Amino acid sequence: MTTAISVSGLVKTFGRTRALDGLDLTVRTGEVHGFLGPNGAGKSTTIRVLLGLLRADSGDVTLLDGNPWHDVAALHRRLAYVPGDVALWPTLSGGEVIDLLGRLRGGLDAKRRADLLERFELDPTKKGRTYSKGNRQKVALVAALASDVELLLLDEPTSGLDPVMEAVFQECINEERERGRTVLLSSHILAEVEALCDRVSIIRDGRTVESGTLSELRHLTRTSITAELAGAPNGLADLPGVHDLKAEGDRVKFEVDSDKLDAVLQALARTGVRSLTSQPPTLEELFLRHYADELAPNGKHTAAVSR
Amino acid sequence: MNSLTGTRTLVRLALRRDRIMLPVWVVVLGLVPASTAGAYDQLYPEAKDRASLAVGGNNPAVAVLYGKAYDLTTAGGFTAWRYGVFLGVFIGLMATFTVMRHTRSEEDTGRLELLSAGVLGRNASLTAAVLVSGGASILIGLVQVLAMAGSGLSATGSLALGAGVAACGLVFTGVAAIAAQVFTYSRTANGVSCAVIGVLFLLRAVGDSSPSAQWASWLSPIGWIELSRPFAGERFWVLLLPLVLAGLLVAVAFQLQPRRDVGAGLVPPRPGPATAAAGLRSPFALAWRLHRGPLIGWTLAMLVIGGVFGAIATGIGDLVGSSEQTRVMFERMGGAQGIVDAYIGALGGIYGLTAGVYAVQATLRMRAEESALLLEPLLATKVTRGRWAASHLAFAILGPAVLLAAVGLGTGLTYGLRIHDVGTQVPRVLGATLAQLPAVLVMAALAALLFGLLPNLTGLSWAVLTVFLLITLFGPILQVSQAVLDVSPFSHVPKLPAAAFTATPLLWLTGIAVVVFAGAFAGFRRRDIG
């Protein structure tokens, strides 16, 4: 088995709202897959369909070679889920919830549980509502990470964690990858996705707009170049793929479509280059390119966010 | 900004959220008393009928449920006797639920925190809840007065009854306001407030039925409604008692409020165990953790209620033979020969409805868990929907059986002890109460069906139960048609121990419950969660 999750043409409507509109998603076994999209794009709905909580209207969904709607009990033994909004039973302590969820999944590694409690600095004796949002998330994370499962479905698991805990989380996910577990990580924290994910899918309005490795996606966007040239930058502005050119004597600053980079660099080299810095596109730019085009006309926002 | 800033906005928010619930309360509680006026003239047209009714009404066993009858020769006096106590209980429930929904529940969900960050005075939330609940109480009283006076009852009497019920609503508004400060969870606060209503109902039941303990009625705000004697030489000064008490209770609630943090109660939460007990490894074990507190509380309450009603049963033995009217009266209420047996039969119906309240509450716990996002993480484990629902429904099914056994045991024991015949009476009374179980299961199944098919409308379960309750309690006395009586499953239960035991209706009810439960499971397996 090389594919842990395979979704194609998934449609889910709630009344008149079309939450998922032909979504595609492929997660390979053993990878950490970033699942990105603006609020309301359909990330949580997709995860709920994968968990068999929602029934898909149409489309094919395969999870660990099974059907998430029909093979619930068999599949759920092999996965763990951390919801975006973690609720706990008011009368149960955090430790009790961790044990209960672990046992219901089919086993908890006691040593790993103790280790995780320590690393996340979580007090397991407090009860339900006395935990803060971040600590409730830690309860769900410890329960999921200490479970003996193949697949982790994490829905914005770190939205309430502080930066120190965020670092602990990243360590833990890297350990999971080393153990060969598959992770679907829905997140808004781009640094986290950049640090952790092998591949990324970006969705919007219930549809997948980009999918691939980060380097593949970077080809789809622009690199910022600042260079000091030996002579006047003749004809640079006319080259295909060059945008927002600013020239000051011999110094030029511009953006170039990543797939035209080679031709542009050759043109620069012909003029002669004294110094050159290039900045690869950040995930943030990728993200904004797909999210924000209703906010600003295409092209302008890229310049606005370049660092 | 003072401590009340934003109250007006919160009142409007509360009215918007309750735009269906509150009008239903106002219309039902407001119009019920006036609806008897016409029925009274039909049921008891002659002076002779009315005189015999008066004899029956003064029977202590009847007084347990309905309160003391002061003047049953007029439609007004009859109305005040027949409804006064129940209106007090129901307006108490209205006030409890309304106050809690806008105070403690808002804190539970964290919504109040969101609002408190806005321009909102410290006391605004509690003030708004008290205003809405108090306002609704007064409005209900006003509708009652207008409707009763409008249907030809004496204006003075109508005013006394309406004002008494409204004042009772104000008292329970205060009780709920205090409970909302003391307890951390709305579930606990609601439970305690309802327990207070139950205790005060029992207190006046004892006072009204035992000549030696009449003072007990004076300790109960529910008793004050009848003690102000509407339509029977009104004593308006009695109504000062609830007004003063309500003022005091609300003042205490406002004193308690600043002593605690938003989201916390006065009782601090204790730490729990760091690891789960070995047994907490199944959805049933979790359901037991969630249901055991309410179930134990209910069981104890049912034992006590049964004990009180059983102890009073002997009082009616004196009347046997002396009053044909009493017997007729009980037959109207659904009993048969043998005054005590009829009394126990009538109690059985009330016990069944009470167990029905628990059954609905236990069933709807499923919806509460789902809405609180507590179901999702469980269904993401190997737990299937069917197993999860079954573990909760086990309590909706076995819980009422336990409660009916407890209340039957309590009634049979105290009654048996009084007449030195425990050995016979306990099984007889137990049989009468347990016979209610199939009807209770139908109620639980209907609530489960709503949960399985129309999860957003599970609240309708309470409306269904209320309809059954009205039919069972007031249907016979209002002489509604058999077809209407048949709507309630509780009408089909044989009135044991007086009536002959027939298994047929019980088997039918059980069969219906099984089919409806199956429909509930089928629906729940198919629908979306959330």
mmCIF file with all atom_site columns, C-alpha atoms in Angstrom, chain B residues 133-223:
data_model
loop_
_atom_site.group_PDB
_atom_site.id
_atom_site.type_symbol
_atom_site.label_atom_id
_atom_site.label_alt_id
_atom_site.label_comp_id
_atom_site.label_asym_id
_atom_site.label_entity_id
_atom_site.label_seq_id
_atom_site.pdbx_PDB_ins_code
_atom_site.Cartn_x
_atom_site.Cartn_y
_atom_site.Cartn_z
_atom_site.occupancy
_atom_site.B_iso_or_equiv
_atom_site.pdbx_formal_charge
_atom_site.auth_seq_id
_atom_site.auth_comp_id
_atom_site.auth_asym_id
_atom_site.auth_atom_id
_atom_site.pdbx_PDB_model_num
ATOM 1  C CA . SER B 1 133 ? -37.661 35.153 33.876 1.00 0.00 ? 133 SER B CA 1
ATOM 2  C CA . GLY B 1 134 ? -39.414 37.537 36.275 1.00 0.00 ? 134 GLY B CA 1
ATOM 3  C CA . GLY B 1 135 ? -41.074 39.344 33.380 1.00 0.00 ? 135 GLY B CA 1
ATOM 4  C CA . ALA B 1 136 ? -42.301 36.058 31.939 1.00 0.00 ? 136 ALA B CA 1
ATOM 5  C CA . SER B 1 137 ? -43.680 35.048 35.361 1.00 0.00 ? 137 SER B CA 1
ATOM 6  C CA . ILE B 1 138 ? -45.600 38.313 35.684 1.00 0.00 ? 138 ILE B CA 1
ATOM 7  C CA . LEU B 1 139 ? -46.856 38.036 32.118 1.00 0.00 ? 139 LEU B CA 1
ATOM 8  C CA . ILE B 1 140 ? -48.095 34.486 32.762 1.00 0.00 ? 140 ILE B CA 1
ATOM 9  C CA . GLY B 1 141 ? -49.911 35.702 35.881 1.00 0.00 ? 141 GLY B CA 1
ATOM 10 C CA . LEU B 1 142 ? -51.423 38.581 33.931 1.00 0.00 ? 142 LEU B CA 1
ATOM 11 C CA . VAL B 1 143 ? -52.646 36.318 31.121 1.00 0.00 ? 143 VAL B CA 1
ATOM 12 C CA . GLN B 1 144 ? -54.161 34.009 33.736 1.00 0.00 ? 144 GLN B CA 1
ATOM 13 C CA . VAL B 1 145 ? -56.011 36.859 35.453 1.00 0.00 ? 145 VAL B CA 1
ATOM 14 C CA . LEU B 1 146 ? -57.366 38.238 32.177 1.00 0.00 ? 146 LEU B CA 1
ATOM 15 C CA . ALA B 1 147 ? -58.327 34.821 30.814 1.00 0.00 ? 147 ALA B CA 1
ATOM 16 C CA . MET B 1 148 ? -60.023 33.677 34.024 1.00 0.00 ? 148 MET B CA 1
ATOM 17 C CA . ALA B 1 149 ? -61.860 36.955 34.589 1.00 0.00 ? 149 ALA B CA 1
ATOM 18 C CA . GLY B 1 150 ? -62.750 36.953 30.900 1.00 0.00 ? 150 GLY B CA 1
ATOM 19 C CA . SER B 1 151 ? -64.297 33.498 31.133 1.00 0.00 ? 151 SER B CA 1
ATOM 20 C CA . GLY B 1 152 ? -66.607 34.639 33.906 1.00 0.00 ? 152 GLY B CA 1
ATOM 21 C CA . LEU B 1 153 ? -64.715 33.823 37.102 1.00 0.00 ? 153 LEU B CA 1
ATOM 22 C CA . SER B 1 154 ? -64.620 36.387 39.903 1.00 0.00 ? 154 SER B CA 1
ATOM 23 C CA . ALA B 1 155 ? -62.086 39.131 39.235 1.00 0.00 ? 155 ALA B CA 1
ATOM 24 C CA . THR B 1 156 ? -60.779 39.192 42.810 1.00 0.00 ? 156 THR B CA 1
ATOM 25 C CA . GLY B 1 157 ? -60.220 35.450 42.851 1.00 0.00 ? 157 GLY B CA 1
ATOM 26 C CA . SER B 1 158 ? -58.594 35.533 39.415 1.00 0.00 ? 158 SER B CA 1
ATOM 27 C CA . LEU B 1 159 ? -56.265 38.256 40.612 1.00 0.00 ? 159 LEU B CA 1
ATOM 28 C CA . ALA B 1 160 ? -55.302 36.270 43.718 1.00 0.00 ? 160 ALA B CA 1
ATOM 29 C CA . LEU B 1 161 ? -54.568 33.084 41.768 1.00 0.00 ? 161 LEU B CA 1
ATOM 30 C CA . GLY B 1 162 ? -52.715 34.824 38.914 1.00 0.00 ? 162 GLY B CA 1
ATOM 31 C CA . ALA B 1 163 ? -50.688 36.954 41.319 1.00 0.00 ? 163 ALA B CA 1
ATOM 32 C CA . GLY B 1 164 ? -49.912 33.926 43.476 1.00 0.00 ? 164 GLY B CA 1
ATOM 33 C CA . VAL B 1 165 ? -48.617 31.918 40.516 1.00 0.00 ? 165 VAL B CA 1
ATOM 34 C CA . ALA B 1 166 ? -46.595 34.873 39.214 1.00 0.00 ? 166 ALA B CA 1
ATOM 35 C CA . ALA B 1 167 ? -45.074 35.466 42.660 1.00 0.00 ? 167 ALA B CA 1
ATOM 36 C CA . CYS B 1 168 ? -44.171 31.782 42.838 1.00 0.00 ? 168 CYS B CA 1
ATOM 37 C CA . GLY B 1 169 ? -42.368 32.222 39.500 1.00 0.00 ? 169 GLY B CA 1
ATOM 38 C CA . LEU B 1 170 ? -40.432 35.129 41.009 1.00 0.00 ? 170 LEU B CA 1
ATOM 39 C CA . VAL B 1 171 ? -39.351 32.987 43.970 1.00 0.00 ? 171 VAL B CA 1
ATOM 40 C CA . PHE B 1 172 ? -38.006 30.247 41.701 1.00 0.00 ? 172 PHE B CA 1
ATOM 41 C CA . THR B 1 173 ? -36.287 32.875 39.565 1.00 0.00 ? 173 THR B CA 1
ATOM 42 C CA . GLY B 1 174 ? -34.388 33.757 42.731 1.00 0.00 ? 174 GLY B CA 1
ATOM 43 C CA . VAL B 1 175 ? -33.672 30.112 43.546 1.00 0.00 ? 175 VAL B CA 1
ATOM 44 C CA . ALA B 1 176 ? -32.291 29.507 40.050 1.00 0.00 ? 176 ALA B CA 1
ATOM 45 C CA . ALA B 1 177 ? -30.251 32.729 40.179 1.00 0.00 ? 177 ALA B CA 1
ATOM 46 C CA . ILE B 1 178 ? -28.530 31.499 43.348 1.00 0.00 ? 178 ILE B CA 1
ATOM 47 C CA . ALA B 1 179 ? -27.988 27.983 41.989 1.00 0.00 ? 179 ALA B CA 1
ATOM 48 C CA . ALA B 1 180 ? -26.394 29.527 38.897 1.00 0.00 ? 180 ALA B CA 1
ATOM 49 C CA . GLN B 1 181 ? -23.831 31.241 41.120 1.00 0.00 ? 181 GLN B CA 1
ATOM 50 C CA . VAL B 1 182 ? -23.031 28.286 43.343 1.00 0.00 ? 182 VAL B CA 1
ATOM 51 C CA . PHE B 1 183 ? -22.609 25.449 40.852 1.00 0.00 ? 183 PHE B CA 1
ATOM 52 C CA . THR B 1 184 ? -20.083 25.280 38.050 1.00 0.00 ? 184 THR B CA 1
ATOM 53 C CA . TYR B 1 185 ? -22.166 23.411 35.480 1.00 0.00 ? 185 TYR B CA 1
ATOM 54 C CA . SER B 1 186 ? -25.631 24.242 34.244 1.00 0.00 ? 186 SER B CA 1
ATOM 55 C CA . ARG B 1 187 ? -26.543 20.563 34.436 1.00 0.00 ? 187 ARG B CA 1
ATOM 56 C CA . THR B 1 188 ? -25.864 20.530 38.189 1.00 0.00 ? 188 THR B CA 1
ATOM 57 C CA . ALA B 1 189 ? -27.437 23.942 38.770 1.00 0.00 ? 189 ALA B CA 1
ATOM 58 C CA . ASN B 1 190 ? -30.580 22.910 36.873 1.00 0.00 ? 190 ASN B CA 1
ATOM 59 C CA . GLY B 1 191 ? -30.771 19.638 38.785 1.00 0.00 ? 191 GLY B CA 1
ATOM 60 C CA . VAL B 1 192 ? -30.463 21.320 42.159 1.00 0.00 ? 192 VAL B CA 1
ATOM 61 C CA . SER B 1 193 ? -33.092 23.952 41.302 1.00 0.00 ? 193 SER B CA 1
ATOM 62 C CA . CYS B 1 194 ? -35.515 21.248 40.159 1.00 0.00 ? 194 CYS B CA 1
ATOM 63 C CA . ALA B 1 195 ? -34.800 19.306 43.350 1.00 0.00 ? 195 ALA B CA 1
ATOM 64 C CA . VAL B 1 196 ? -35.745 22.437 45.346 1.00 0.00 ? 196 VAL B CA 1
ATOM 65 C CA . ILE B 1 197 ? -39.044 22.591 43.459 1.00 0.00 ? 197 ILE B CA 1
ATOM 66 C CA . GLY B 1 198 ? -39.626 18.910 44.254 1.00 0.00 ? 198 GLY B CA 1
ATOM 67 C CA . VAL B 1 199 ? -38.851 19.317 47.954 1.00 0.00 ? 199 VAL B CA 1
ATOM 68 C CA . LEU B 1 200 ? -41.157 22.328 48.250 1.00 0.00 ? 200 LEU B CA 1
ATOM 69 C CA . PHE B 1 201 ? -43.910 20.401 46.458 1.00 0.00 ? 201 PHE B CA 1
ATOM 70 C CA . LEU B 1 202 ? -43.500 17.533 48.929 1.00 0.00 ? 202 LEU B CA 1
ATOM 71 C CA . LEU B 1 203 ? -43.407 19.918 51.889 1.00 0.00 ? 203 LEU B CA 1
ATOM 72 C CA . ARG B 1 204 ? -46.830 21.269 51.021 1.00 0.00 ? 204 ARG B CA 1
ATOM 73 C CA . ALA B 1 205 ? -48.071 17.757 50.183 1.00 0.00 ? 205 ALA B CA 1
ATOM 74 C CA . VAL B 1 206 ? -47.291 16.761 53.758 1.00 0.00 ? 206 VAL B CA 1
ATOM 75 C CA . GLY B 1 207 ? -48.829 19.933 55.171 1.00 0.00 ? 207 GLY B CA 1
ATOM 76 C CA . ASP B 1 208 ? -51.985 19.702 53.092 1.00 0.00 ? 208 ASP B CA 1
ATOM 77 C CA . SER B 1 209 ? -52.685 16.072 53.929 1.00 0.00 ? 209 SER B CA 1
ATOM 78 C CA . SER B 1 210 ? -51.668 15.801 57.583 1.00 0.00 ? 210 SER B CA 1
ATOM 79 C CA . PRO B 1 211 ? -53.766 17.790 60.050 1.00 0.00 ? 211 PRO B CA 1
ATOM 80 C CA . SER B 1 212 ? -50.921 17.622 62.569 1.00 0.00 ? 212 SER B CA 1
ATOM 81 C CA . ALA B 1 213 ? -48.366 19.162 60.226 1.00 0.00 ? 213 ALA B CA 1
ATOM 82 C CA . GLN B 1 214 ? -50.283 21.942 58.534 1.00 0.00 ? 214 GLN B CA 1
ATOM 83 C CA . TRP B 1 215 ? -47.429 24.348 59.210 1.00 0.00 ? 215 TRP B CA 1
ATOM 84 C CA . ALA B 1 216 ? -45.394 22.517 56.534 1.00 0.00 ? 216 ALA B CA 1
ATOM 85 C CA . SER B 1 217 ? -47.500 24.119 53.798 1.00 0.00 ? 217 SER B CA 1
ATOM 86 C CA . TRP B 1 218 ? -46.542 27.528 55.136 1.00 0.00 ? 218 TRP B CA 1
ATOM 87 C CA . LEU B 1 219 ? -42.882 26.714 54.500 1.00 0.00 ? 219 LEU B CA 1
ATOM 88 C CA . SER B 1 220 ? -43.452 26.153 50.778 1.00 0.00 ? 220 SER B CA 1
ATOM 89 C CA . PRO B 1 221 ? -43.824 28.927 48.179 1.00 0.00 ? 221 PRO B CA 1
ATOM 90 C CA . ILE B 1 222 ? -45.940 26.454 46.203 1.00 0.00 ? 222 ILE B CA 1
ATOM 91 C CA . GLY B 1 223 ? -48.213 26.157 49.241 1.00 0.00 ? 223 GLY B CA 1
#
